[in-house]
PDB file of C-alpha atoms in Angstrom:
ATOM      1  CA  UNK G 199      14.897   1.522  11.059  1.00 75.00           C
ATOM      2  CA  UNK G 200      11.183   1.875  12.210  1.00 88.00           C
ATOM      3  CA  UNK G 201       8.659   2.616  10.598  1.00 93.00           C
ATOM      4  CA  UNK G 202       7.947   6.175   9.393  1.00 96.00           C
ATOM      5  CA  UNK G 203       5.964   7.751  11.927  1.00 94.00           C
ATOM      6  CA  UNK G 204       2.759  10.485  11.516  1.00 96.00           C
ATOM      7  CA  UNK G 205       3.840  13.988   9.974  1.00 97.00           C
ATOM      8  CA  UNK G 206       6.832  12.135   8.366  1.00 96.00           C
ATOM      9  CA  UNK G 207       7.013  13.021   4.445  1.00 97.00           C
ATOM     10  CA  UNK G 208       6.594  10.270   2.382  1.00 98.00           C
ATOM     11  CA  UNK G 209       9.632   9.147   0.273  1.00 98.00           C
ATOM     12  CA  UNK G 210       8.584   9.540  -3.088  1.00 98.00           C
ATOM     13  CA  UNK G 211       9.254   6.444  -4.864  1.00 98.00           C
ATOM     14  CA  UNK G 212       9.277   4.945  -8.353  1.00 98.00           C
ATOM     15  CA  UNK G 213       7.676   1.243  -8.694  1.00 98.00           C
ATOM     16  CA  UNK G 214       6.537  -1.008 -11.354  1.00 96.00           C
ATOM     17  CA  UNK G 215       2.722  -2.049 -11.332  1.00 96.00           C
ATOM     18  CA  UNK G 216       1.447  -5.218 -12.368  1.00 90.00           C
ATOM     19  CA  UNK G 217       0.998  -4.368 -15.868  1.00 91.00           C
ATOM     20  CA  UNK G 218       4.825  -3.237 -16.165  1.00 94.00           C
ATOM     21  CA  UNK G 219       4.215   0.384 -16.184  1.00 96.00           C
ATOM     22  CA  UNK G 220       6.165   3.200 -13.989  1.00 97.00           C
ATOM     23  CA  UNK G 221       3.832   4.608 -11.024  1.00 97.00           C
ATOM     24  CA  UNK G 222       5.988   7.081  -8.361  1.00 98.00           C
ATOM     25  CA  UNK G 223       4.046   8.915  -5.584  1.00 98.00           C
ATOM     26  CA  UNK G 224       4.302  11.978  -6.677  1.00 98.00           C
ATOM     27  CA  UNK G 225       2.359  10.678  -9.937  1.00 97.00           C
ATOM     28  CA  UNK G 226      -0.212   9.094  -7.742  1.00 97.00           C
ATOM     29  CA  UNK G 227      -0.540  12.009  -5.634  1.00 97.00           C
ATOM     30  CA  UNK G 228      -0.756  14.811  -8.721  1.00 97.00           C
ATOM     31  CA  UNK G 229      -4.828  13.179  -8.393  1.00 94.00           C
ATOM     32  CA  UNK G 230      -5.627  14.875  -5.597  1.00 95.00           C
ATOM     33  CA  UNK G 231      -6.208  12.084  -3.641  1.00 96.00           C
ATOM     34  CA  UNK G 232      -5.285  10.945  -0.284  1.00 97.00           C
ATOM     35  CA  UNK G 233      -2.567   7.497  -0.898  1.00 98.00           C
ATOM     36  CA  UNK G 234      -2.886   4.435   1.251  1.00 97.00           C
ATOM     37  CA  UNK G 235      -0.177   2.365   0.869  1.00 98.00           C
ATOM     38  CA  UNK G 236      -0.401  -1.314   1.978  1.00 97.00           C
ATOM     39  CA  UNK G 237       2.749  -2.940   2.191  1.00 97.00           C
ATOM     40  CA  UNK G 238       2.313  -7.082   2.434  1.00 96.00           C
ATOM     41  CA  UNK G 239       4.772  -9.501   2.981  1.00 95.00           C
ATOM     42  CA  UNK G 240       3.797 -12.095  -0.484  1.00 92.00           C
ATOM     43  CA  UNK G 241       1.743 -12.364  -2.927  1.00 91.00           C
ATOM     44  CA  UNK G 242      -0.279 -15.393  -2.801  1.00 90.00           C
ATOM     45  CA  UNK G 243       0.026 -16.030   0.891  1.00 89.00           C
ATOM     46  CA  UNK G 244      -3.510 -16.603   2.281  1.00 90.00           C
ATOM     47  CA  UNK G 245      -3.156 -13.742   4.658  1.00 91.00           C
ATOM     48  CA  UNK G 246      -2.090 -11.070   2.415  1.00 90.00           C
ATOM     49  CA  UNK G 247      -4.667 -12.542  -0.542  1.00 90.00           C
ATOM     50  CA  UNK G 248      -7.556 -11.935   2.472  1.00 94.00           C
ATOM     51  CA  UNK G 249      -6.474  -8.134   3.298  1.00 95.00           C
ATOM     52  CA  UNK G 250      -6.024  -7.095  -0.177  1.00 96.00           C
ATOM     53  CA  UNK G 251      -9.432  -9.011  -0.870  1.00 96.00           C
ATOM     54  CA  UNK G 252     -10.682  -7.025   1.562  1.00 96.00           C
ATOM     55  CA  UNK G 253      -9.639  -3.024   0.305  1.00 97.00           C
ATOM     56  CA  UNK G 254     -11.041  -4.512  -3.104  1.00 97.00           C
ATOM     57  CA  UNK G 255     -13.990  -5.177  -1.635  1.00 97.00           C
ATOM     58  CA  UNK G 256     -14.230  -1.418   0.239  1.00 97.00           C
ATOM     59  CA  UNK G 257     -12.946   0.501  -2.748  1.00 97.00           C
ATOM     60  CA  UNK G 258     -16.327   2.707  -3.257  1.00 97.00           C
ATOM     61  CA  UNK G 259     -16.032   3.667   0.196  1.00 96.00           C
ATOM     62  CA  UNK G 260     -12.230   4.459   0.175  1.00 96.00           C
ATOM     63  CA  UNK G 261     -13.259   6.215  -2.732  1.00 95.00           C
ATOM     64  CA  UNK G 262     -15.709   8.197  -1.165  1.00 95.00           C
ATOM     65  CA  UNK G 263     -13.289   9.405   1.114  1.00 96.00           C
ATOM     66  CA  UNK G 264     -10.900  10.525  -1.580  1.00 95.00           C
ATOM     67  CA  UNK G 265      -8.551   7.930  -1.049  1.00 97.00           C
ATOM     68  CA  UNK G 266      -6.811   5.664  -3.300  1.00 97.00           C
ATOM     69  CA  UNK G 267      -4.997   2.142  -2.758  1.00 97.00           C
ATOM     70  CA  UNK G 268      -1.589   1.216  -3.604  1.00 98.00           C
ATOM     71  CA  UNK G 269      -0.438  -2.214  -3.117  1.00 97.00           C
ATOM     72  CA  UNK G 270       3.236  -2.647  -2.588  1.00 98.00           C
ATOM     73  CA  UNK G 271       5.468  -6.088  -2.147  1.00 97.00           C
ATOM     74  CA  UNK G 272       8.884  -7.680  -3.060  1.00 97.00           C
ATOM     75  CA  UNK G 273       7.195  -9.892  -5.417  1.00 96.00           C
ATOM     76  CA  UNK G 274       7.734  -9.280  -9.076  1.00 95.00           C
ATOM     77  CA  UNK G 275       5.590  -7.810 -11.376  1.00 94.00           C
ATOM     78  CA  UNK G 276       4.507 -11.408 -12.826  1.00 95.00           C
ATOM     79  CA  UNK G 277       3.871 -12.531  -9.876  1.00 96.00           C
ATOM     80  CA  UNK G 278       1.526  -9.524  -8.801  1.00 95.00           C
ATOM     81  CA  UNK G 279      -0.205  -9.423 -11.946  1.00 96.00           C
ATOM     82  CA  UNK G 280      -1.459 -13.135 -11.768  1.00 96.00           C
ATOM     83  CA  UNK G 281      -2.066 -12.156  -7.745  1.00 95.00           C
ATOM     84  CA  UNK G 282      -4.469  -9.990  -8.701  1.00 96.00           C
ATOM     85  CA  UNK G 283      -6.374 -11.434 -11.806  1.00 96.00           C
ATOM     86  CA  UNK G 284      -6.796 -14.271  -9.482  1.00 95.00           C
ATOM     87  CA  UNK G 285      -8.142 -12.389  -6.680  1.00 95.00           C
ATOM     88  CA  UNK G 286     -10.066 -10.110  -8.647  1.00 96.00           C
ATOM     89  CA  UNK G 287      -8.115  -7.200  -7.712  1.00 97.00           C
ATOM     90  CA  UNK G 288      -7.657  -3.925  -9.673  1.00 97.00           C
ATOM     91  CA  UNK G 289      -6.190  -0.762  -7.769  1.00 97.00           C
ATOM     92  CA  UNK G 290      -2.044  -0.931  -8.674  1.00 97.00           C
ATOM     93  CA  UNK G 291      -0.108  -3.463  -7.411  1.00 97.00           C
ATOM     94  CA  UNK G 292       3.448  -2.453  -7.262  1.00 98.00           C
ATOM     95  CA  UNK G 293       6.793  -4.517  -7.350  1.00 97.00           C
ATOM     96  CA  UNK G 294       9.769  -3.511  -4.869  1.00 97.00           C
ATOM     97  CA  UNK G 295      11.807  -6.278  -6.437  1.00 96.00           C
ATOM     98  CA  UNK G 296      14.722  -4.863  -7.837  1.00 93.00           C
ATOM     99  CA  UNK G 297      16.430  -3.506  -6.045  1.00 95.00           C
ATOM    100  CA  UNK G 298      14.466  -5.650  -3.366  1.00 96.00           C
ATOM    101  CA  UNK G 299      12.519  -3.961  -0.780  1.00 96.00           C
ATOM    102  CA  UNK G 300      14.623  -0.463  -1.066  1.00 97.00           C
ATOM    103  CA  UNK G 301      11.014   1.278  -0.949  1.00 98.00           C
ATOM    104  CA  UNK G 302      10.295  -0.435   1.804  1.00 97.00           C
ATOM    105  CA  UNK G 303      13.042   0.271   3.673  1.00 97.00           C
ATOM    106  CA  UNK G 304      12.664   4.056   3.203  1.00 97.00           C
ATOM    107  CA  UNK G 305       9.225   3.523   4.907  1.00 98.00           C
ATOM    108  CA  UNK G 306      11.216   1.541   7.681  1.00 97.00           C
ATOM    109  CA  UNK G 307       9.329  -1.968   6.553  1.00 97.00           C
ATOM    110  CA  UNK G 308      11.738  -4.241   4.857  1.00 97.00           C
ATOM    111  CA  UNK G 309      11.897  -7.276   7.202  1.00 96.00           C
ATOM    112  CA  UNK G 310      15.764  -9.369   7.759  1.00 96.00           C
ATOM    113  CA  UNK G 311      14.173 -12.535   5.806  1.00 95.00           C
ATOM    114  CA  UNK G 312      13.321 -10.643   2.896  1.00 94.00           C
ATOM    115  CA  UNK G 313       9.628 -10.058   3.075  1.00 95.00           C
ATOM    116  CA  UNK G 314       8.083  -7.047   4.075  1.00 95.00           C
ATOM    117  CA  UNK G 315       6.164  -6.034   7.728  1.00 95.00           C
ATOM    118  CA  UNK G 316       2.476  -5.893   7.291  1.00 96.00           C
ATOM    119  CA  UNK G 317       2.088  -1.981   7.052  1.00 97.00           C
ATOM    120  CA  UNK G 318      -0.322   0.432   6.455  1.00 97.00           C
ATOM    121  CA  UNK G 319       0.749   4.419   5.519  1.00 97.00           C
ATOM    122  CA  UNK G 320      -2.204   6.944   4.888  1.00 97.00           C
ATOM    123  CA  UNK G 321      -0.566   9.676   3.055  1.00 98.00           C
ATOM    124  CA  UNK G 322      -2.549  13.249   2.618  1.00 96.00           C
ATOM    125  CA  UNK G 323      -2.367  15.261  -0.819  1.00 94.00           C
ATOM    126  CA  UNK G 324       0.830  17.044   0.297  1.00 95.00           C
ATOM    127  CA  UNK G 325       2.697  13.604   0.645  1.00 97.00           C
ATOM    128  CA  UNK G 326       2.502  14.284   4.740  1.00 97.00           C
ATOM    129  CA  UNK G 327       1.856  10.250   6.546  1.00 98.00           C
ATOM    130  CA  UNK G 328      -1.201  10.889   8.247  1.00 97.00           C
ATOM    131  CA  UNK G 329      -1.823   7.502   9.637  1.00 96.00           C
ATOM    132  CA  UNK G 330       0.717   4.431  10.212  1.00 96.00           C
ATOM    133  CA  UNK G 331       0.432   1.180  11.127  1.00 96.00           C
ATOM    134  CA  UNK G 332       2.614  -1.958  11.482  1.00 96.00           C
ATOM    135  CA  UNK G 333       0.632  -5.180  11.997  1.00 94.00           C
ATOM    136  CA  UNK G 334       2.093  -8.538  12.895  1.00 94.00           C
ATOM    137  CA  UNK G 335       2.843 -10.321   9.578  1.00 92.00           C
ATOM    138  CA  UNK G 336       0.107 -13.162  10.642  1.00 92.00           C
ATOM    139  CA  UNK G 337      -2.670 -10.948  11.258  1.00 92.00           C
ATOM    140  CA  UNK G 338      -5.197  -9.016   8.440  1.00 92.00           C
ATOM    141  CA  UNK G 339      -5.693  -5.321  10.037  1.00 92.00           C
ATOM    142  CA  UNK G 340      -8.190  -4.545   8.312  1.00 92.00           C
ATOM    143  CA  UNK G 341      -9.810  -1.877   6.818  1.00 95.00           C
ATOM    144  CA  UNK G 342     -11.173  -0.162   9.530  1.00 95.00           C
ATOM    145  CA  UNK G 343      -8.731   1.433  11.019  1.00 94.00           C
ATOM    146  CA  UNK G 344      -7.792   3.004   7.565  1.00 96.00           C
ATOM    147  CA  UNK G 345     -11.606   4.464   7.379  1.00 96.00           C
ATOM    148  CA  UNK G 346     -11.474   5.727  10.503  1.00 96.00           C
ATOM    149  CA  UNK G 347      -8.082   7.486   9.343  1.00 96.00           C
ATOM    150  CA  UNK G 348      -9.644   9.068   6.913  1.00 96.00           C
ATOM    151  CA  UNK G 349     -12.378  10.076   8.396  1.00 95.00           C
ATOM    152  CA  UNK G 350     -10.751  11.598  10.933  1.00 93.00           C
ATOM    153  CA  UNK G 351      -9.212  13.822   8.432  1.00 90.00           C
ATOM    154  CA  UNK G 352     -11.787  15.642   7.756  1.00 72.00           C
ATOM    155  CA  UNK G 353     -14.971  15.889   5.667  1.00 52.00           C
ATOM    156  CA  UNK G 354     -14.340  13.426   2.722  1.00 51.00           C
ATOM    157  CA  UNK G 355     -11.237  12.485   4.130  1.00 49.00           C
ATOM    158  CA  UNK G 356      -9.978  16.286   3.153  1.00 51.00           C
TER     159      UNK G 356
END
């Protein structure tokens, strides 16, 4: 399956975060706030540790333009949770372990060796994907592309 496309509703989903508590995406999204979910393939890998690195380090901006970021892998929550105290990280980490990678699969992302692509879903208030993106697994996309998402939006990424 691909990847959901643009103007695709967003399967709501129902995750554990790093610090073993329930977040779904219709919780997230009762904030008022735009989602942008970044799937990576493993915690720890230097690739993934440099993107996620990097939407810590733009937070205030994503901020400003009413988003908010969700990291999503296979890893477990243990493993996530020491990802992130290590990296300094502190939006939501979530675990598709168990049953692994079904979220991902309803976003059209789990990969055939058990990892997931390198994707990137902007998701507006009413759960709508306004912005997708698939990268190869080796590559950091960025966060650029996710600004300019949400900028294009609208004013404050409305």
């Amino acid at each position: 399956m691909p990847a959901l496309r643009v103007d695709s509703k967003a399967p709501d989903f129902k995750l554990t975060d790093a610090q073993r508590s329930a977040v779904s995406l219709s919780g997230l999204l009762k904030d008022g706030k735009h989602i942008v979910l970044a799937f990576y393939p493993a915690a720890w890998s230097g690739v993934c540790g440099d993107e996620l690195t990097l939407f810590q380090e733009s937070l205030d901006e994503l901020e400003r333009l009413n988003a908010k970021v969700v990291g999503i892998s296979v890893d477990n929550f243990w493993s996530n949770a020491a990802f992130a105290e290590n990296r300094g990280i502190t939006f939501p980490l979530l675990s598709d372990f168990h049953p692994k990678g079904a979220v991902a699969e309803k976003y059209g992302v789990m990969r055939d060796d058990g990892v997931t692509e390198r994707a990137l879903f902007v998701i507006d208030r009413d759960g709508t994907i306004r912005y997708s993106y698939v990268s190869p697994i080796g590559e950091n996309p960025g966060v650029g592309r996710i600004l300019d998402a949400l900028e294009g939006m609208g004013e404050g990424g409305a």
